[in-house]
PDB file of C-alpha atoms and ligand atoms in Angstrom:
ATOM      1  CA  MET A   1      12.893  13.952  -9.838  1.00 54.00           C
ATOM      2  CA  SER A   2      13.109  13.985  -6.154  1.00 52.00           C
ATOM      3  CA  PRO A   3      10.265  14.088  -4.746  1.00 52.00           C
ATOM      4  CA  THR A   4       9.260  16.842  -1.941  1.00 63.00           C
ATOM      5  CA  ARG A   5       7.618  15.866   0.566  1.00 88.00           C
ATOM      6  CA  GLN A   6       9.551  13.037   3.074  1.00 94.00           C
ATOM      7  CA  ASN A   7       6.802  10.517   3.495  1.00 97.00           C
ATOM      8  CA  ILE A   8       7.152   6.898   2.496  1.00 98.00           C
ATOM      9  CA  VAL A   9       4.270   5.687   0.723  1.00 98.00           C
ATOM     10  CA  LEU A  10       4.102   1.489   0.440  1.00 98.00           C
ATOM     11  CA  ILE A  11       1.659   0.430  -2.701  1.00 98.00           C
ATOM     12  CA  GLY A  12       1.538  -3.143  -3.643  1.00 98.00           C
ATOM     13  CA  PHE A  13      -0.759  -6.457  -4.292  1.00 98.00           C
ATOM     14  CA  MET A  14      -2.734  -7.762  -1.049  1.00 97.00           C
ATOM     15  CA  GLY A  15      -0.272 -10.156   1.152  1.00 96.00           C
ATOM     16  CA  SER A  16       3.009  -8.302  -0.343  1.00 96.00           C
ATOM     17  CA  GLY A  17       3.642  -6.902   3.298  1.00 96.00           C
ATOM     18  CA  LYS A  18       3.002  -3.524   3.043  1.00 98.00           C
ATOM     19  CA  SER A  19       1.856  -3.050   6.757  1.00 97.00           C
ATOM     20  CA  SER A  20       4.323  -5.126   8.297  1.00 97.00           C
ATOM     21  CA  VAL A  21       7.234  -4.013   6.666  1.00 98.00           C
ATOM     22  CA  GLY A  22       5.304  -0.496   6.772  1.00 98.00           C
ATOM     23  CA  ARG A  23       5.110  -0.219  11.038  1.00 98.00           C
ATOM     24  CA  LEU A  24       9.103  -1.787  10.686  1.00 98.00           C
ATOM     25  CA  ILE A  25       9.710   1.403   8.667  1.00 98.00           C
ATOM     26  CA  ALA A  26       8.102   3.880  10.554  1.00 98.00           C
ATOM     27  CA  GLY A  27      10.034   2.222  14.328  1.00 98.00           C
ATOM     28  CA  ARG A  28      13.255   2.990  12.896  1.00 98.00           C
ATOM     29  CA  LEU A  29      12.641   6.376  11.437  1.00 97.00           C
ATOM     30  CA  GLY A  30      10.480   7.913  14.279  1.00 98.00           C
ATOM     31  CA  PHE A  31       8.140   8.735  11.320  1.00 98.00           C
ATOM     32  CA  GLN A  32       4.032   7.720  12.062  1.00 98.00           C
ATOM     33  CA  PHE A  33       2.648   4.954  10.552  1.00 98.00           C
ATOM     34  CA  VAL A  34      -0.834   5.077   8.954  1.00 98.00           C
ATOM     35  CA  ASP A  35      -3.025   2.179   6.525  1.00 98.00           C
ATOM     36  CA  THR A  36      -5.213   3.979   4.194  1.00 98.00           C
ATOM     37  CA  ASP A  37      -7.533   0.564   5.491  1.00 97.00           C
ATOM     38  CA  ALA A  38      -7.237   1.223   9.292  1.00 97.00           C
ATOM     39  CA  LEU A  39      -8.267   4.447   8.362  1.00 98.00           C
ATOM     40  CA  ILE A  40     -11.218   3.817   6.065  1.00 98.00           C
ATOM     41  CA  VAL A  41     -12.520   1.359   8.955  1.00 98.00           C
ATOM     42  CA  GLN A  42     -12.224   4.063  11.542  1.00 98.00           C
ATOM     43  CA  ARG A  43     -14.353   6.605   9.469  1.00 97.00           C
ATOM     44  CA  ALA A  44     -17.301   4.459   8.034  1.00 97.00           C
ATOM     45  CA  GLY A  45     -17.003   2.451  11.824  1.00 97.00           C
ATOM     46  CA  CYS A  46     -17.488  -0.935  10.101  1.00 97.00           C
ATOM     47  CA  GLU A  47     -15.163  -3.589   8.499  1.00 96.00           C
ATOM     48  CA  ILE A  48     -14.061  -3.178   5.288  1.00 97.00           C
ATOM     49  CA  ALA A  49     -15.983  -6.802   3.827  1.00 96.00           C
ATOM     50  CA  ASP A  50     -18.786  -4.801   5.225  1.00 97.00           C
ATOM     51  CA  ILE A  51     -18.688  -1.847   3.121  1.00 97.00           C
ATOM     52  CA  PHE A  52     -17.764  -3.894   0.163  1.00 97.00           C
ATOM     53  CA  ALA A  53     -21.345  -5.980   0.729  1.00 97.00           C
ATOM     54  CA  ARG A  54     -23.461  -3.065   1.730  1.00 97.00           C
ATOM     55  CA  GLU A  55     -22.260  -0.223  -0.030  1.00 97.00           C
ATOM     56  CA  GLY A  56     -20.367  -2.152  -3.238  1.00 97.00           C
ATOM     57  CA  GLU A  57     -16.709  -1.456  -4.660  1.00 97.00           C
ATOM     58  CA  ASP A  58     -17.328   2.052  -5.885  1.00 97.00           C
ATOM     59  CA  ARG A  59     -17.651   3.088  -3.046  1.00 97.00           C
ATOM     60  CA  PHE A  60     -14.776   2.056  -1.062  1.00 98.00           C
ATOM     61  CA  ARG A  61     -12.849   3.367  -3.781  1.00 97.00           C
ATOM     62  CA  GLU A  62     -14.205   6.415  -3.447  1.00 97.00           C
ATOM     63  CA  MET A  63     -13.439   6.383   0.670  1.00 98.00           C
ATOM     64  CA  GLU A  64     -10.108   5.275  -0.864  1.00 98.00           C
ATOM     65  CA  THR A  65      -8.756   8.710  -2.185  1.00 98.00           C
ATOM     66  CA  ALA A  66     -10.872  10.979   0.081  1.00 98.00           C
ATOM     67  CA  ALA A  67      -8.696   9.082   3.042  1.00 98.00           C
ATOM     68  CA  LEU A  68      -5.498  10.045   0.108  1.00 98.00           C
ATOM     69  CA  GLU A  69      -6.739  13.757  -0.017  1.00 97.00           C
ATOM     70  CA  SER A  70      -6.961  13.457   4.019  1.00 97.00           C
ATOM     71  CA  LEU A  71      -3.772  12.534   4.238  1.00 97.00           C
ATOM     72  CA  GLN A  72      -1.929  15.511   2.053  1.00 93.00           C
ATOM     73  CA  PRO A  73      -0.646  18.033   4.405  1.00 90.00           C
ATOM     74  CA  ARG A  74       1.312  14.756   6.216  1.00 92.00           C
ATOM     75  CA  GLU A  75       5.145  14.585   6.938  1.00 94.00           C
ATOM     76  CA  ARG A  76       7.638  11.919   8.638  1.00 96.00           C
ATOM     77  CA  PHE A  77       4.740   9.687   7.767  1.00 98.00           C
ATOM     78  CA  VAL A  78       4.643   5.826   6.400  1.00 98.00           C
ATOM     79  CA  ILE A  79       1.772   5.568   4.596  1.00 98.00           C
ATOM     80  CA  ALA A  80       0.513   1.669   3.795  1.00 98.00           C
ATOM     81  CA  THR A  81      -2.142   1.284   1.294  1.00 98.00           C
ATOM     82  CA  GLY A  82      -4.828  -1.023   0.305  1.00 98.00           C
ATOM     83  CA  GLY A  83      -3.818  -3.132  -3.146  1.00 98.00           C
ATOM     84  CA  GLY A  84      -6.067  -1.715  -5.313  1.00 98.00           C
ATOM     85  CA  VAL A  85      -5.423   1.842  -4.594  1.00 98.00           C
ATOM     86  CA  VAL A  86      -3.211   2.063  -7.681  1.00 98.00           C
ATOM     87  CA  LEU A  87      -6.379   1.156  -9.689  1.00 97.00           C
ATOM     88  CA  ARG A  88      -7.205   5.006 -10.377  1.00 97.00           C
ATOM     89  CA  GLU A  89      -5.659   7.730 -11.989  1.00 97.00           C
ATOM     90  CA  ARG A  90      -6.294   9.813  -9.300  1.00 97.00           C
ATOM     91  CA  ASN A  91      -4.979   7.962  -6.624  1.00 98.00           C
ATOM     92  CA  ARG A  92      -2.119   7.374  -8.676  1.00 98.00           C
ATOM     93  CA  GLU A  93      -1.275  11.301  -8.477  1.00 97.00           C
ATOM     94  CA  LEU A  94      -1.970  11.430  -5.233  1.00 97.00           C
ATOM     95  CA  LEU A  95       0.412   9.106  -4.043  1.00 98.00           C
ATOM     96  CA  ARG A  96       2.833  10.630  -6.035  1.00 96.00           C
ATOM     97  CA  ALA A  97       1.979  14.289  -3.992  1.00 96.00           C
ATOM     98  CA  LEU A  98       2.332  12.425  -0.593  1.00 96.00           C
ATOM     99  CA  GLY A  99       6.174  11.262  -0.997  1.00 96.00           C
ATOM    100  CA  PHE A 100       8.492   8.256  -2.425  1.00 97.00           C
ATOM    101  CA  VAL A 101       6.029   5.636  -3.945  1.00 98.00           C
ATOM    102  CA  VAL A 102       7.830   2.071  -3.061  1.00 98.00           C
ATOM    103  CA  LEU A 103       5.903  -0.902  -4.937  1.00 98.00           C
ATOM    104  CA  ILE A 104       6.469  -4.350  -2.866  1.00 98.00           C
ATOM    105  CA  THR A 105       6.439  -7.374  -5.013  1.00 98.00           C
ATOM    106  CA  ALA A 106       6.139 -10.634  -4.119  1.00 97.00           C
ATOM    107  CA  SER A 107       4.993 -14.098  -6.205  1.00 97.00           C
ATOM    108  CA  GLU A 108       2.260 -15.459  -6.930  1.00 97.00           C
ATOM    109  CA  ASP A 109       2.853 -18.569  -4.554  1.00 97.00           C
ATOM    110  CA  VAL A 110       4.023 -16.076  -1.246  1.00 96.00           C
ATOM    111  CA  ILE A 111       0.514 -14.119  -2.268  1.00 97.00           C
ATOM    112  CA  PHE A 112      -1.308 -16.582  -2.079  1.00 96.00           C
ATOM    113  CA  GLU A 113       0.104 -18.788   0.828  1.00 95.00           C
ATOM    114  CA  ARG A 114       0.019 -14.854   3.234  1.00 94.00           C
ATOM    115  CA  VAL A 115      -3.696 -13.847   1.986  1.00 94.00           C
ATOM    116  CA  SER A 116      -4.618 -17.507   3.139  1.00 93.00           C
ATOM    117  CA  ARG A 117      -4.164 -17.124   6.447  1.00 91.00           C
ATOM    118  CA  ASN A 118      -7.389 -14.532   6.730  1.00 85.00           C
ATOM    119  CA  ALA A 119     -10.355 -14.558   5.139  1.00 86.00           C
ATOM    120  CA  LYS A 120     -11.454 -11.213   5.607  1.00 88.00           C
ATOM    121  CA  ARG A 121     -10.208  -9.828   1.882  1.00 94.00           C
ATOM    122  CA  PRO A 122     -13.636  -9.367  -0.178  1.00 95.00           C
ATOM    123  CA  LEU A 123     -12.239  -9.674  -3.624  1.00 96.00           C
ATOM    124  CA  LEU A 124     -10.769 -13.067  -2.618  1.00 95.00           C
ATOM    125  CA  GLN A 125     -14.188 -14.642  -1.305  1.00 93.00           C
ATOM    126  CA  THR A 126     -14.725 -16.081  -5.219  1.00 94.00           C
ATOM    127  CA  ALA A 127     -14.391 -19.821  -6.007  1.00 94.00           C
ATOM    128  CA  ASN A 128     -11.156 -19.891  -6.684  1.00 95.00           C
ATOM    129  CA  PRO A 129      -9.453 -17.575  -4.898  1.00 95.00           C
ATOM    130  CA  ARG A 130      -5.693 -18.551  -6.281  1.00 96.00           C
ATOM    131  CA  GLU A 131      -7.326 -17.640 -10.005  1.00 97.00           C
ATOM    132  CA  THR A 132      -8.171 -14.576  -8.741  1.00 97.00           C
ATOM    133  CA  VAL A 133      -5.070 -13.685  -7.319  1.00 97.00           C
ATOM    134  CA  ALA A 134      -3.349 -14.647 -10.981  1.00 98.00           C
ATOM    135  CA  ALA A 135      -6.011 -12.888 -12.936  1.00 98.00           C
ATOM    136  CA  LEU A 136      -5.753  -9.485 -10.303  1.00 98.00           C
ATOM    137  CA  LEU A 137      -2.395  -9.732 -10.326  1.00 97.00           C
ATOM    138  CA  ALA A 138      -2.321  -9.780 -13.816  1.00 97.00           C
ATOM    139  CA  ALA A 139      -4.232  -7.067 -14.788  1.00 98.00           C
ATOM    140  CA  ARG A 140      -3.287  -4.178 -12.029  1.00 98.00           C
ATOM    141  CA  GLN A 141       0.515  -4.906 -13.120  1.00 97.00           C
ATOM    142  CA  PRO A 142       0.620  -2.369 -15.436  1.00 97.00           C
ATOM    143  CA  ALA A 143      -1.125   0.354 -12.679  1.00 98.00           C
ATOM    144  CA  TYR A 144       1.377  -1.067  -9.485  1.00 98.00           C
ATOM    145  CA  GLU A 145       4.573   0.280 -12.215  1.00 97.00           C
ATOM    146  CA  ALA A 146       2.902   3.721 -13.186  1.00 97.00           C
ATOM    147  CA  ALA A 147       2.273   4.304  -9.788  1.00 98.00           C
ATOM    148  CA  ALA A 148       5.751   3.113  -8.364  1.00 98.00           C
ATOM    149  CA  GLN A 149       9.262   5.100  -8.171  1.00 97.00           C
ATOM    150  CA  TRP A 150      11.036   2.185  -6.873  1.00 98.00           C
ATOM    151  CA  THR A 151      10.505  -1.592  -6.309  1.00 98.00           C
ATOM    152  CA  ILE A 152      11.407  -4.322  -3.788  1.00 98.00           C
ATOM    153  CA  ASP A 153      11.157  -7.628  -3.908  1.00 98.00           C
ATOM    154  CA  ASN A 154       9.620  -9.466  -0.996  1.00 96.00           C
ATOM    155  CA  SER A 155       9.185 -12.847  -1.591  1.00 96.00           C
ATOM    156  CA  THR A 156      12.292 -14.037   0.365  1.00 96.00           C
ATOM    157  CA  LEU A 157      13.039 -11.183   2.671  1.00 97.00           C
ATOM    158  CA  THR A 158      12.350 -10.769   5.716  1.00 96.00           C
ATOM    159  CA  HIS A 159      10.271  -7.564   6.612  1.00 96.00           C
ATOM    160  CA  ALA A 160      13.003  -5.958   8.630  1.00 97.00           C
ATOM    161  CA  ALA A 161      15.420  -6.900   5.706  1.00 98.00           C
ATOM    162  CA  ALA A 162      13.102  -4.754   3.033  1.00 98.00           C
ATOM    163  CA  ALA A 163      11.847  -1.963   5.644  1.00 98.00           C
ATOM    164  CA  GLU A 164      16.064  -1.697   5.435  1.00 98.00           C
ATOM    165  CA  ALA A 165      16.151  -1.878   2.171  1.00 98.00           C
ATOM    166  CA  VAL A 166      13.106   0.750   1.642  1.00 98.00           C
ATOM    167  CA  ILE A 167      14.708   3.442   4.374  1.00 98.00           C
ATOM    168  CA  ALA A 168      18.336   3.153   1.920  1.00 97.00           C
ATOM    169  CA  GLU A 169      16.635   3.985  -1.244  1.00 97.00           C
ATOM    170  CA  ALA A 170      14.570   6.600   0.520  1.00 96.00           C
ATOM    171  CA  ARG A 171      17.670   8.435   1.969  1.00 94.00           C
ATOM    172  CA  ARG A 172      18.894   8.522  -1.358  1.00 93.00           C
ATOM    173  CA  ALA A 173      15.299   9.635  -2.580  1.00 93.00           C
ATOM    174  CA  PHE A 174      14.596  12.435  -0.209  1.00 92.00           C
ATOM    175  CA  ALA A 175      18.791  13.017  -0.149  1.00 85.00           C
ATOM    176  CA  TRP A 176      18.744  12.949   3.734  1.00 69.00           C
ATOM    177  CA  GLN A 177      21.916  13.209   5.810  1.00 50.00           C
ATOM    178  CA  GLY A 178      20.539  12.018   9.210  1.00 51.00           C
ATOM    179  CA  GLY A 179      18.069  10.160  10.443  1.00 50.00           C
ATOM    180  CA  ALA A 180      18.693   6.175  11.469  1.00 46.00           C
TER     181      ALA A 180
HETATM  182  C1  S3P B 201      -8.180  -4.461  -1.638  1.00 97.85           C
HETATM  183  C2  S3P B 201      -7.152  -4.809  -0.947  1.00 97.85           C
HETATM  184  C3  S3P B 201      -7.239  -4.647   0.617  1.00 97.85           C
HETATM  185  C4  S3P B 201      -8.403  -3.645   1.169  1.00 97.85           C
HETATM  186  C5  S3P B 201      -9.590  -3.823   0.053  1.00 97.85           C
HETATM  187  C6  S3P B 201      -9.287  -4.394  -1.184  1.00 97.85           C
HETATM  188  C7  S3P B 201      -7.750  -4.706  -3.292  1.00 97.85           C
HETATM  189  O1  S3P B 201      -5.940  -4.354   1.227  1.00 97.85           O
HETATM  190  O2  S3P B 201      -7.707  -2.084   0.451  1.00 97.85           O
HETATM  191  O3  S3P B 201     -10.061  -5.308   0.427  1.00 97.85           O
HETATM  192  O4  S3P B 201      -8.371  -4.205  -4.024  1.00 97.85           O
HETATM  193  O5  S3P B 201      -6.579  -5.117  -3.461  1.00 97.85           O
HETATM  194  P1  S3P B 201      -4.518  -4.938   1.632  1.00 97.85           P
HETATM  195  O6  S3P B 201      -3.949  -4.932   0.020  1.00 97.85           O
HETATM  196  O7  S3P B 201      -3.930  -4.403   2.698  1.00 97.85           O
HETATM  197  O8  S3P B 201      -5.203  -6.388   2.078  1.00 97.85           O
END
C-alpha cells in the first residue's frame, strides 16, 4: 500500500548515514530536512548526552515521541531519526504515518569506524564500544525490520549514490511524476 504523505523518513543505526544521506535527498528534491535529534536538542536547550545524563534514556525516548508527533502535519520533508527511535511501537506507528520509511544499514565494521569519529553518543560510552555496537545492532534488528518499508545497505555506497537510490525508490512509492 502506498503511503499518502510525501515525506521520506530515514531510520537506522547510529553511523549508518541517515543525516548525511538525508540532507542530500532533501537538497535534490527541494524538500526540507529535519533531524529528530536536532529538534530535541533545540527544544531541550542542551545536548543529547546531557539529557541522558540528567534525565535518563526513558525521558529522551519521550522527547523522541513528542518530536515525531510534532512533525505529523508536515509534507515534503526528509526526516532523519535517532538510531533508537524504532524501539517504541508508538514511534513505529508515527514513522509510518509520516511517510515512506527507509532503513539505512551498514556493516558492523563500517558503523564502528564511523561512530568512533566522535564521542557524543551516550549509549556508546562503555568499556567496550565495539561489543556495545554489536549487541545493540543484534537487539534492534527486529525493530528496524518491523518499521522499514524499504532497506538500503550504505556500507560501500557514496552518500550521493545512496541518496539517488532512495529518491528512485521514493518516486515509485509515491508514484511521483515530476520532481528532480
Ligand atoms: C541513539 C542514537 C542517536 C541519538 C541518541 C540515541 C540510539 O542518534 O538519538 O544518542 O539509541 O541509537 P544517531 O542515530 O543519529 O546517532
